[in-house]
Coordinates of N, CA and C in Angstrom, one line a residue:
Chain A
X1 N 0.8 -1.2 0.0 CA 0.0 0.0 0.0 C 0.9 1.3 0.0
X2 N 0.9 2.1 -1.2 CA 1.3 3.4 -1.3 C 0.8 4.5 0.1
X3 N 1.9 4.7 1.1 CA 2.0 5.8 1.7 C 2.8 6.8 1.2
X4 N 2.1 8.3 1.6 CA 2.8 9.5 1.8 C 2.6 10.1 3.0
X5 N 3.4 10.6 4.3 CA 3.1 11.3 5.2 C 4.5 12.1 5.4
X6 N 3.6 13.2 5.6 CA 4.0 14.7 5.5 C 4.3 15.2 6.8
X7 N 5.1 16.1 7.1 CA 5.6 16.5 8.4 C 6.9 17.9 8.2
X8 N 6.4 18.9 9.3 CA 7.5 19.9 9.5 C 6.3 21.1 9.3
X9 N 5.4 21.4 9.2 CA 4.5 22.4 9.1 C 4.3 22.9 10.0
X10 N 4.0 24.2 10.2 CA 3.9 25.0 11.0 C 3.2 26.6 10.9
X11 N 3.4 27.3 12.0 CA 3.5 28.8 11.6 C 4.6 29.5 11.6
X12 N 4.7 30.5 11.1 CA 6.3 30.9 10.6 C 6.1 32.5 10.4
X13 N 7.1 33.6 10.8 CA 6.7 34.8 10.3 C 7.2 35.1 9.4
X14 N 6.6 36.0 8.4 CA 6.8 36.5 7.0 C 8.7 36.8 7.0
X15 N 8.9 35.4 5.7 CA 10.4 36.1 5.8 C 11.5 35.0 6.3
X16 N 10.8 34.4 7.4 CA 11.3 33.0 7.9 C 11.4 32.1 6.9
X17 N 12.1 30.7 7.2 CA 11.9 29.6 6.7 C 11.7 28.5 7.1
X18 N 11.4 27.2 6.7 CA 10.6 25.9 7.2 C 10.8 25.3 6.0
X19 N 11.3 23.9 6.6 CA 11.3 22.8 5.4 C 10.3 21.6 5.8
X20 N 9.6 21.1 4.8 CA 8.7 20.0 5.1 C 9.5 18.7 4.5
X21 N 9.1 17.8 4.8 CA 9.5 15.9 5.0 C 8.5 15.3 4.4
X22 N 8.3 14.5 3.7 CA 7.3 13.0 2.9 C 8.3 12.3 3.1
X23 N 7.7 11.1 4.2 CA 8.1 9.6 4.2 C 7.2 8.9 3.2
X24 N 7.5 8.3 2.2 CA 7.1 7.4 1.7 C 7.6 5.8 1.4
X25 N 6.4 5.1 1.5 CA 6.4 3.6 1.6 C 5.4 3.2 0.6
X26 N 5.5 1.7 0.3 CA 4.5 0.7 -0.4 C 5.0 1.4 -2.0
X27 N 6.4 1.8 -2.4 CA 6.5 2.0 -3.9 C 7.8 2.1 -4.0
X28 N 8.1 2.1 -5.0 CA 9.7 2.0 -5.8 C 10.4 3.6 -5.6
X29 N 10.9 3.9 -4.6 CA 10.6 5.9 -4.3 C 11.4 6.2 -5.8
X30 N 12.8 5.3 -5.6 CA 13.8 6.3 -6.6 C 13.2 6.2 -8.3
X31 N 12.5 5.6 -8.2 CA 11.7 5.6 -9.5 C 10.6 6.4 -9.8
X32 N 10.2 7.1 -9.1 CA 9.0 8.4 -9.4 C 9.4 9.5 -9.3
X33 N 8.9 10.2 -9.6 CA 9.0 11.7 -9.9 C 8.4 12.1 -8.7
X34 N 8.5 13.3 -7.9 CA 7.9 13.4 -6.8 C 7.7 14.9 -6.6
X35 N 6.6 15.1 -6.3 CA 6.0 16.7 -6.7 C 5.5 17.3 -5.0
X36 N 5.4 18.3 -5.0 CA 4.7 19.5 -3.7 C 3.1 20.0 -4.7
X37 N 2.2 20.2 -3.9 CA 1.0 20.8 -4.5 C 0.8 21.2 -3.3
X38 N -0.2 22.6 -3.6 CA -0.3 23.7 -2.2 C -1.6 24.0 -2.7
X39 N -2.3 23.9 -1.5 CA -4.0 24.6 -1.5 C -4.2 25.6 -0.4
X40 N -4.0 26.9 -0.8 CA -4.3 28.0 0.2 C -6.2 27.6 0.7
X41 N -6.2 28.1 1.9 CA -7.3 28.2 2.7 C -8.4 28.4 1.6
X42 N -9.5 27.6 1.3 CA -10.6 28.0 0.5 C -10.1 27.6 -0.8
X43 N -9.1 27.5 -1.2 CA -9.1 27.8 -2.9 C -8.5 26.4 -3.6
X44 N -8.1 26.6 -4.5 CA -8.2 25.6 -5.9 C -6.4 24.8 -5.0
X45 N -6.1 23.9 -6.1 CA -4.8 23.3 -5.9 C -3.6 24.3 -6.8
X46 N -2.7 24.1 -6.7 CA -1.4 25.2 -7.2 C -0.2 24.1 -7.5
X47 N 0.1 23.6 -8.5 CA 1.5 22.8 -8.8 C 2.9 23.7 -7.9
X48 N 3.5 23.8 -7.1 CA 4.5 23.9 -6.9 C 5.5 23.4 -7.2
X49 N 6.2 22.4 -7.1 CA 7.1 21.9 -8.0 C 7.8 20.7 -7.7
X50 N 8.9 19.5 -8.4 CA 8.5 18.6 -8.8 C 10.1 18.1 -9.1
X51 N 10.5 16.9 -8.4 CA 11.6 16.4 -8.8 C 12.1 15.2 -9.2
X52 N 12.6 14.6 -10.3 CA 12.6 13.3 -11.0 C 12.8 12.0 -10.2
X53 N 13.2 11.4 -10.2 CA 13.3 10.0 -9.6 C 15.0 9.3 -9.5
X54 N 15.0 9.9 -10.9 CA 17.1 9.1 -10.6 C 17.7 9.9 -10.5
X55 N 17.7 11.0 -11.4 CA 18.8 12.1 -11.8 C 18.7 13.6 -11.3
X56 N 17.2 13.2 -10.1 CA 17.4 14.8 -9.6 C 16.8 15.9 -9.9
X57 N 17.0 15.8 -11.3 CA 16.3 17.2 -11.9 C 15.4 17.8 -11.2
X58 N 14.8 19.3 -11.3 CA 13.9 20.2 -10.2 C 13.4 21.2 -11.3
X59 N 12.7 20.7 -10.8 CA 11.3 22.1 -11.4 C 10.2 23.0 -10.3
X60 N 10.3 24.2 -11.0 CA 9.3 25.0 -10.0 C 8.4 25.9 -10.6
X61 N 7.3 25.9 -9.9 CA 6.6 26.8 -10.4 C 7.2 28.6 -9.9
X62 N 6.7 29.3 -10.8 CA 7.5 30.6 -11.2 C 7.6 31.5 -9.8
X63 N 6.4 31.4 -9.1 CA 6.0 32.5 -8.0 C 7.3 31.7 -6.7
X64 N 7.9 30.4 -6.7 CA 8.7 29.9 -5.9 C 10.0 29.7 -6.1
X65 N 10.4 30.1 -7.5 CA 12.0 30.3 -7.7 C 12.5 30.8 -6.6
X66 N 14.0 30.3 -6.4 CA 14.7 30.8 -5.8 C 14.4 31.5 -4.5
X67 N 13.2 30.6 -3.7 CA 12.7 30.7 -2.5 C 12.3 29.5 -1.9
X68 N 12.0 28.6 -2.8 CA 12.1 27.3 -2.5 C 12.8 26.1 -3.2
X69 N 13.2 25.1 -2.3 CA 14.3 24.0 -2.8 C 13.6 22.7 -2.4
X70 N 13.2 22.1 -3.8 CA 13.1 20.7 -3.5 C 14.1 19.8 -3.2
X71 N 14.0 18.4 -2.9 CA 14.8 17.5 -3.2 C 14.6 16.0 -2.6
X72 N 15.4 14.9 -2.6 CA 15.1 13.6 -2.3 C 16.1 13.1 -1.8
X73 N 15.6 12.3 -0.6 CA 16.8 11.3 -0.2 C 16.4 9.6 -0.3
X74 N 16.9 9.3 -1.7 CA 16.2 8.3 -2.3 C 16.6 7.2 -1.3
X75 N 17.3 7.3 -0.2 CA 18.2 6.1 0.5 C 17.0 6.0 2.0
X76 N 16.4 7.2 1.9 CA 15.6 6.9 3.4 C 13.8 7.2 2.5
X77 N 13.8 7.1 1.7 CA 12.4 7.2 0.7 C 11.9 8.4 0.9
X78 N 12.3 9.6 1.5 CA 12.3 10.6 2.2 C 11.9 11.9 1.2
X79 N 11.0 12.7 0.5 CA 11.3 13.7 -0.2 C 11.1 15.3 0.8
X80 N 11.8 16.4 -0.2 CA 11.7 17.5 1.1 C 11.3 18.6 0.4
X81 N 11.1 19.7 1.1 CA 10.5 20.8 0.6 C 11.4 22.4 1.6
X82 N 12.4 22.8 1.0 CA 12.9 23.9 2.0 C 12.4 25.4 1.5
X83 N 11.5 25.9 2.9 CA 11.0 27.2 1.9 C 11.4 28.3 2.4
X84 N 12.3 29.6 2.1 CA 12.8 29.9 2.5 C 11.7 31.4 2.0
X85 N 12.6 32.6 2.9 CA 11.7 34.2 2.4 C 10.8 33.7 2.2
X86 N 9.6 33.5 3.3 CA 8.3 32.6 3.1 C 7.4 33.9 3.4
X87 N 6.4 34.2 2.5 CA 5.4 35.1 2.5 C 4.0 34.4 3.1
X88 N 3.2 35.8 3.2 CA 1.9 35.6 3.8 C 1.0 34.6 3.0
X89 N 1.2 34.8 1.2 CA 0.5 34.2 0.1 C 1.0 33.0 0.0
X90 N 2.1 32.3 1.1 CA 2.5 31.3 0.6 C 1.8 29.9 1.7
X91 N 1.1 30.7 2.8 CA 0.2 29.8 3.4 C -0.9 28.7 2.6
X92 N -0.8 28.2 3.1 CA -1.1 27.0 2.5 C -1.3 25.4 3.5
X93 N -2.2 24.5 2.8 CA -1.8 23.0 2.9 C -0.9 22.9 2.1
X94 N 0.5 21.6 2.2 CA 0.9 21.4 1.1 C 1.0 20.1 1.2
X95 N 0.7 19.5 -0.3 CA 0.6 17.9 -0.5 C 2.1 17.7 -1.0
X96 N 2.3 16.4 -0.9 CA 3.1 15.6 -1.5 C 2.5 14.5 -2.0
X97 N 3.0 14.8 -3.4 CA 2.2 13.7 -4.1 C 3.2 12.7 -5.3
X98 N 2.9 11.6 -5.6 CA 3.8 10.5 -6.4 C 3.2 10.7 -7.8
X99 N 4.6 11.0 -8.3 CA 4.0 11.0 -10.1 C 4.2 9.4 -10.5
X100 N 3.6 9.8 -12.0 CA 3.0 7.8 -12.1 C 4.1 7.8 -13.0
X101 N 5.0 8.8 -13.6 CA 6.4 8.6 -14.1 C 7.4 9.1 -13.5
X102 N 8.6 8.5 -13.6 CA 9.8 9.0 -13.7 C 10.7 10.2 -13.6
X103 N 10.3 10.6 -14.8 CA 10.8 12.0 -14.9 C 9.6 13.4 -14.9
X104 N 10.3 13.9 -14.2 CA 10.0 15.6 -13.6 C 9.4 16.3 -14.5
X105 N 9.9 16.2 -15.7 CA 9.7 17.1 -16.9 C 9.0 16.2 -18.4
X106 N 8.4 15.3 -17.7 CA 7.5 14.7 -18.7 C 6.3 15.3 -18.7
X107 N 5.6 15.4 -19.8 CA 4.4 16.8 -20.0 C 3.3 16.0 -19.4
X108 N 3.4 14.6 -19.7 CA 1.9 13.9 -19.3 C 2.3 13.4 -17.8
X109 N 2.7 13.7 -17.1 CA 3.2 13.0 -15.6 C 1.7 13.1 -15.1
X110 N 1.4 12.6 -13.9 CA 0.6 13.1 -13.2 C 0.6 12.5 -11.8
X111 N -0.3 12.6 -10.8 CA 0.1 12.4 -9.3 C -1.2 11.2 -9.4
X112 N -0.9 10.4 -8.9 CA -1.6 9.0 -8.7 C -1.9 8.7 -7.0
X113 N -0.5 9.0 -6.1 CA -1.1 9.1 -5.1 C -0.3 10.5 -4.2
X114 N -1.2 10.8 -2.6 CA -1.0 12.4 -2.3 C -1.2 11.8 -0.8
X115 N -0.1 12.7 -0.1 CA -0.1 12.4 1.0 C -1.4 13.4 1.9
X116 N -1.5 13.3 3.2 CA -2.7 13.8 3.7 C -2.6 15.4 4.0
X117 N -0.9 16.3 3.6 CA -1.1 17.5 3.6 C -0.5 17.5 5.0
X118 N 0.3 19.0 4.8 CA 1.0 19.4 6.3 C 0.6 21.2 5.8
X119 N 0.3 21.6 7.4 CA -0.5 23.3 6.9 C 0.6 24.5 7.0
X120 N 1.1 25.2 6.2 CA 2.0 26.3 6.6 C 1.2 27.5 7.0
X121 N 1.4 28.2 7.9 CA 0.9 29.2 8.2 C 2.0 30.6 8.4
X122 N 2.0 31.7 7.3 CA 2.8 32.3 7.5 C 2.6 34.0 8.2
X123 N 2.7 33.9 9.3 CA 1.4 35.2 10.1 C 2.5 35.7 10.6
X124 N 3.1 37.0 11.0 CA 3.2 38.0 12.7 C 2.3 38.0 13.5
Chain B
X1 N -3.2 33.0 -11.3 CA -4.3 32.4 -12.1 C -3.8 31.8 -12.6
X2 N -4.8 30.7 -12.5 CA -5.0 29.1 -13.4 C -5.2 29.8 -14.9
X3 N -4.5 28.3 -16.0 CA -4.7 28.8 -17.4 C -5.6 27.6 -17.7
X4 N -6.2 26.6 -16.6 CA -7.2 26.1 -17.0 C -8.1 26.3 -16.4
X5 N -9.6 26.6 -17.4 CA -10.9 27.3 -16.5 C -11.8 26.3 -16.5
X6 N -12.3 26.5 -15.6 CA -13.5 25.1 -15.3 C -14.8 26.2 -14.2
X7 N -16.0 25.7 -14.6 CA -16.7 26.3 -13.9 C -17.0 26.3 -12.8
X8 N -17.3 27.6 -11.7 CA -16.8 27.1 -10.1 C -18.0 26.2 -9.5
X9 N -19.3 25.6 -10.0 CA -20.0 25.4 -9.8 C -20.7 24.3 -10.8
X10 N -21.2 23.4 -10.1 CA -22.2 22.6 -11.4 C -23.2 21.7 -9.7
X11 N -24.6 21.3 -10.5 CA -25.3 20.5 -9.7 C -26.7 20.2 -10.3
X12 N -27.0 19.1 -9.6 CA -27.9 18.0 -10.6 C -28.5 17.2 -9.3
X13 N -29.9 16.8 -9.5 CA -30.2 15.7 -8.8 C -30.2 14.2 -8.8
X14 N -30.2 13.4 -7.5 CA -29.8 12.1 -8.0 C -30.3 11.4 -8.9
X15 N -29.2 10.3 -9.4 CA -29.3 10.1 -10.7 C -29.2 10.9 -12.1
X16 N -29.1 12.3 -12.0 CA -28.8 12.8 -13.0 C -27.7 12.4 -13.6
X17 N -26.9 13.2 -14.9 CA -25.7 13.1 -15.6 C -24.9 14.9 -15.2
X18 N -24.3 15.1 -14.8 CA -23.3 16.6 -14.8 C -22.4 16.6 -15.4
X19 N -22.2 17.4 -16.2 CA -20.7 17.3 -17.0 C -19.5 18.6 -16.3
X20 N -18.5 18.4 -16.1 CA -17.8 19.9 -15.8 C -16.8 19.9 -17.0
X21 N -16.7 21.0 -17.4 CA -15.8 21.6 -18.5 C -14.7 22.1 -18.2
X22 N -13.3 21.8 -18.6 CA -11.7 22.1 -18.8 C -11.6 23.1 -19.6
X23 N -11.2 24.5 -19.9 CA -11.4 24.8 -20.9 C -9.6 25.2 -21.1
X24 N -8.9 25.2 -22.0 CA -7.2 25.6 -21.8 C -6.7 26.0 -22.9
X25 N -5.7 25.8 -23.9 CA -5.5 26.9 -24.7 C -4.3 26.0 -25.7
X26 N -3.5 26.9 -26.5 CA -2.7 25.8 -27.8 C -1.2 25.7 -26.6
X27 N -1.0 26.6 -25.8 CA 0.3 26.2 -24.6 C -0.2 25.1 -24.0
X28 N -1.0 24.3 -23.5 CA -1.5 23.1 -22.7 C -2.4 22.2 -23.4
X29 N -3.3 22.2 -23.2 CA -4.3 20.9 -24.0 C -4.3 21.0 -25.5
X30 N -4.5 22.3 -25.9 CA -4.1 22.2 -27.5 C -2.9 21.1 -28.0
X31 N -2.2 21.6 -27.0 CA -0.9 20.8 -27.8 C -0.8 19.8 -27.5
X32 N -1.7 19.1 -27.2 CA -2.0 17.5 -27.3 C -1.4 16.4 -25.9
X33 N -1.3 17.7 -25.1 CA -0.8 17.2 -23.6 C -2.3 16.2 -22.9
X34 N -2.0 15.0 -22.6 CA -3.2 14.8 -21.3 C -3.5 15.3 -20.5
X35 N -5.0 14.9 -19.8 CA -5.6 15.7 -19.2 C -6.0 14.7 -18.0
X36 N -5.9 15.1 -16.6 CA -6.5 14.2 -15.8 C -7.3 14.9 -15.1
X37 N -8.1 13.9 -14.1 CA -8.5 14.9 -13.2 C -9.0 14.4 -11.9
X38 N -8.9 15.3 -10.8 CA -8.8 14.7 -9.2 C -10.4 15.3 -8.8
X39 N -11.0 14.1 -7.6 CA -11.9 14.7 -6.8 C -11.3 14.9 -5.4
X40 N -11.8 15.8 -4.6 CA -11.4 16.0 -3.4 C -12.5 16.2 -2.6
X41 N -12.6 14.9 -1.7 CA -14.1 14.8 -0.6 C -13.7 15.8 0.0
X42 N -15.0 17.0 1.1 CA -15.2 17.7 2.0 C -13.7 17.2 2.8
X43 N -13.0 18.1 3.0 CA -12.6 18.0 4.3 C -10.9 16.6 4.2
X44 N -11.1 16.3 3.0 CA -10.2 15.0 2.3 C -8.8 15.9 1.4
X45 N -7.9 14.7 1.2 CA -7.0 14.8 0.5 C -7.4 14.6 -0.8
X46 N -7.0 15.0 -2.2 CA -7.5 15.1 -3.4 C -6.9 13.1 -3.8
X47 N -7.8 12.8 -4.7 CA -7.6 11.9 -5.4 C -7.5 11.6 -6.6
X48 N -6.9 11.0 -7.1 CA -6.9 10.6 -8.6 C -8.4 9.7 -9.3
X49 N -8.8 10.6 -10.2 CA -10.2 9.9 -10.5 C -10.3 9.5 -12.4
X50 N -9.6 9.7 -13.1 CA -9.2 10.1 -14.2 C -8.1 10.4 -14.9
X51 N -7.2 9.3 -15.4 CA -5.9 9.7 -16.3 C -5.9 9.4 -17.5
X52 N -4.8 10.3 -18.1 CA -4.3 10.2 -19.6 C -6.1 10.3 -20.1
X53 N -6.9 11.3 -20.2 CA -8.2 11.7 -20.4 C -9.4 11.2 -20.3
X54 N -9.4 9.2 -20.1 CA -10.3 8.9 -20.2 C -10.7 7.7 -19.6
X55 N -9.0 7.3 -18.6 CA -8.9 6.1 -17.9 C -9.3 6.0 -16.4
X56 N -10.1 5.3 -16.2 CA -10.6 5.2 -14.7 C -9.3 4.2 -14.0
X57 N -8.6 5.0 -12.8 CA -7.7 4.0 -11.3 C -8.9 2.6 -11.3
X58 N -8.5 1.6 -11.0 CA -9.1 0.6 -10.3 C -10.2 1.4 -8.8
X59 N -11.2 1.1 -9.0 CA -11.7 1.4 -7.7 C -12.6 2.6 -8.1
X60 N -12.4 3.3 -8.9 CA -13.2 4.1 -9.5 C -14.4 3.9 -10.3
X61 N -15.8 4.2 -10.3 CA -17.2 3.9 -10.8 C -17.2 3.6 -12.1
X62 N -17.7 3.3 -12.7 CA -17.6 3.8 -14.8 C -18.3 4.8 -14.9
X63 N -19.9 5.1 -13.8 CA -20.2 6.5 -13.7 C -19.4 7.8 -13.8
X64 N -18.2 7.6 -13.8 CA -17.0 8.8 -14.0 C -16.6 8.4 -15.4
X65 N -16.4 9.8 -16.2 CA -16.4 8.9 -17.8 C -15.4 10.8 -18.0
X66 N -14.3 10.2 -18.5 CA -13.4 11.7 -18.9 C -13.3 11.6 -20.7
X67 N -12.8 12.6 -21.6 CA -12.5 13.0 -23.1 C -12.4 14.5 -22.8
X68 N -11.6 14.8 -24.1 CA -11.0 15.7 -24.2 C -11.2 15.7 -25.8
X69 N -11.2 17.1 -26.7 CA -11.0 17.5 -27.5 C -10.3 18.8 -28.3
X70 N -9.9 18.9 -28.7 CA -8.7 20.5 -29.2 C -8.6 20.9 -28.4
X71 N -8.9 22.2 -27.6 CA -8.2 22.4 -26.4 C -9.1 22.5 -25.2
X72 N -10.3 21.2 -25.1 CA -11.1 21.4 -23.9 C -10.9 20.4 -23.5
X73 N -11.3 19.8 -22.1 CA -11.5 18.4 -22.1 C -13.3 18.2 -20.8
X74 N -13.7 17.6 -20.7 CA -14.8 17.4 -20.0 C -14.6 15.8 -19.2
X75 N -15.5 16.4 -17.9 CA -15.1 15.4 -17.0 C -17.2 14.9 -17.2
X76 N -17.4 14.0 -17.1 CA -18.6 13.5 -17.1 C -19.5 12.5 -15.9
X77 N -20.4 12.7 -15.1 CA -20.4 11.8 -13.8 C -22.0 11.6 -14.4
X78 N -22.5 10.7 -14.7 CA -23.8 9.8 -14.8 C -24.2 9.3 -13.3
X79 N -26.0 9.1 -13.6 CA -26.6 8.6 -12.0 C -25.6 9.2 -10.8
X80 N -26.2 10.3 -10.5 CA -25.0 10.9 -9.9 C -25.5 11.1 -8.6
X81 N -25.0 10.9 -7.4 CA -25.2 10.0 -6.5 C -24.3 11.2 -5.3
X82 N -24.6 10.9 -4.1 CA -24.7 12.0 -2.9 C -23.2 12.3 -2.6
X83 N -22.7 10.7 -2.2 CA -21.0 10.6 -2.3 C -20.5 11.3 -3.0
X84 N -20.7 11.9 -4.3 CA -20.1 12.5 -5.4 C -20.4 13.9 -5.0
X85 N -20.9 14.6 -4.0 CA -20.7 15.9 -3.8 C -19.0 16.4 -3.1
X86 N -18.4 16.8 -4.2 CA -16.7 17.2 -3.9 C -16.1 18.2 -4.7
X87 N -15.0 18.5 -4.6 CA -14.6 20.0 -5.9 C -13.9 18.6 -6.6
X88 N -13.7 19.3 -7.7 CA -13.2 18.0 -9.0 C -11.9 19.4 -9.7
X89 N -10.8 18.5 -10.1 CA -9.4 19.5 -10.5 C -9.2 18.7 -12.4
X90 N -9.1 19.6 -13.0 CA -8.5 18.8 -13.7 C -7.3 19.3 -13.8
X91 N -6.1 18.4 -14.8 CA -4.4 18.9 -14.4 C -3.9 18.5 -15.9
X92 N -2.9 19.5 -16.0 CA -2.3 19.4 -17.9 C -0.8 19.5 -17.4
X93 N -0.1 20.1 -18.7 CA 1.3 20.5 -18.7 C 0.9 21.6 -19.6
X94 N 1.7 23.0 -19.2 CA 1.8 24.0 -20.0 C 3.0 24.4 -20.1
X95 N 2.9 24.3 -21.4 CA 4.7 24.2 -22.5 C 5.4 25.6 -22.3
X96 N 3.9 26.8 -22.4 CA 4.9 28.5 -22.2 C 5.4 28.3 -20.5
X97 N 4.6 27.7 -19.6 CA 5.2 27.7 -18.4 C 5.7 26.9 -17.7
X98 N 6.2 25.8 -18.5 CA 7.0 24.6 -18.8 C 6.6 24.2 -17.2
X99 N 5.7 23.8 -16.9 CA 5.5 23.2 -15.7 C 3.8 23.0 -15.6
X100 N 3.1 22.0 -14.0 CA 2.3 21.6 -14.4 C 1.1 22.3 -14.0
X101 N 0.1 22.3 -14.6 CA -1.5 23.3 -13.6 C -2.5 22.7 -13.6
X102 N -3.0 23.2 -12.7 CA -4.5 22.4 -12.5 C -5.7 23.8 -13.0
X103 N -6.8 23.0 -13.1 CA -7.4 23.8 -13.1 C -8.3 24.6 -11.7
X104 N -8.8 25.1 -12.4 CA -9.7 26.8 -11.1 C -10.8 25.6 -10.4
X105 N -10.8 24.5 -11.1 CA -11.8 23.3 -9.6 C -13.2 23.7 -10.0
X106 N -14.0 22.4 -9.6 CA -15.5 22.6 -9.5 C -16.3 22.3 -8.5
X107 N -17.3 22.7 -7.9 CA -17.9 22.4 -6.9 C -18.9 21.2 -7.3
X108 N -19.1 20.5 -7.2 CA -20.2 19.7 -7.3 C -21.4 19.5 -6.1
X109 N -22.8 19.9 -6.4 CA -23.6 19.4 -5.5 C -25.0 18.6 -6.2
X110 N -25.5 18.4 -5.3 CA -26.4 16.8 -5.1 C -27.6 17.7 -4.7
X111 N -28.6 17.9 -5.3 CA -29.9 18.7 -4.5 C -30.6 17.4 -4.3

C-alpha cells in the first residue's frame, strides 16, 4: 500500500523559513517523480514543483524560484521541501504527491497518489 | 491564475448526468498534452479519479467517464449519486510555463 506522510509544518513569520518531510512507503521511491502541491485556505490546488526519480532534476513553479528547494533522499524514501523568504501568500496545505512517471519534466506525468497535507501558516 | 478554466460550480439531482468543462488553450491541452483529473471529498485529500483523459484507477465507478478535444476536455459523472458531492481539478502541462497546472476546480452538488 502506497504511503505518503507529510511533516514539519507550522507557523512561521513572514520572511522566515521551514522545510517540510514526505516519508514514503508501499513503492519503488527512486523511481518516481515526486512533486509539492499547495492549497491555500478556500481555494483551488497550485502545482509547486517537482523532482525526477534518478537524476534529480527540479522544477518550479514561477511564483517559488529561488525561494524554494526541493529535493530527495532516495536512501531513506524521504522527499523535502525547503521554503525559505516565506510570504503571507505562501500559506497554504501542502501535499506531497507520487508522479506515475519518472521523470520531472514529462508533459503527461501526473500524481496518482498524495499524501494527507502538512498546513504552513505564515502570520506575525 | 490558473490557465485552465472550469466552472466554479455545477449541480444536478440524484441520478442525473453533470458534466464539468476544462477549458485551456494551444500552450497546454491544445498541444495535445493529457488531461487528468482529481476529486477531493469535504474535508479529504484530493484523489486521482481520471488519467491520460479517459482512464478510470481501479476502484473508480464507470459512472465517471473523462474526453477531451482540441483544447477542452470534459469530466462526465452519470446517476450521480450524494458521495459524489466534492470540488473536481483537472491537471495538464503547460509548454509557455514549462510546468504543471491544475485547473480553477469545481464544486459539485447533489440537490
Amino acid at each position: 500500500e502506497v504511503q505518503l506522510v507529510e511533516s514539519g509544518g507550522g507557523l512561521v513569520q513572514p520572511g522566515g523559513s521551514l522545510r517540510l518531510s514526505c516519508a514514503a512507503s508501499g513503492f519503488t521511491f527512486s523511481s518516481c517523480a515526486m512533486s509539492w502541491v499547495r492549497q491555500a485556505p478556500g481555494k483551488g490546488l497550485e502545482w509547486v514543483s517537482i523532482i525526477s526519480g534518478s537524476d534529480g532534476s527540479t522544477y518550479y513553479e514561477d511564483s517559488v524560484k529561488g525561494r524554494f528547494t526541493i529535493s530527495r533522499d532516495n536512501s531513506k524514501n524521504t522527499l523535502y521541501l525547503q521554503m525559505d523568504s516565506l510570504r503571507a501568500e505562501d500559506t497554504a496545505v501542502y501535499y506531497c504527491a507520487k508522479g506515475r512517471y519518472g521523470s520531472g519534466s514529462y508533459y503527461d506525468n501526473y500524481f496518482d497518489y498524495w499524501g494527507q497535507g502538512a498546513l504552513v501558516t505564515v502570520s506575525s | 491564475q490558473s490557465v485552465l478554466t472550469q466552472p466554479p460550480s455545477v449541480s444536478g439531482a440524484p441520478g442525473q448526468r453533470v458534466t464539468i468543462s476544462c477549458s485551456g488553450s494551444s500552450s497546454n491541452i491544445g498541444t495535445g498534452y493529457d488531461v487528468h483529473w482529481y476529486q477531493q471529498l469535504p474535508g479529504t485529500t484530493p484523489k486521482l479519479l481520471i488519467y491520460i483523459n479517459s482512464n478510470r484507477p481501479s476502484g473508480v465507478p464507470d459512472r465517471f467517464s473523462g474526453s477531451k478535444s482540441g483544447t477542452s476536455a470534459s469530466l462526465a459523472i452519470s446517476g450521480l449519486q450524494a458521495e459524489d458531492e466534492a470540488d473536481y481539478y483537472c491537471q495538464s502541462y503547460d509548454r509557455r510555463l514549462s510546468g504543471y497546472v491544475f485547473g480553477t476546480g469545481t464544486k459539485v452538488t447533489v440537490l
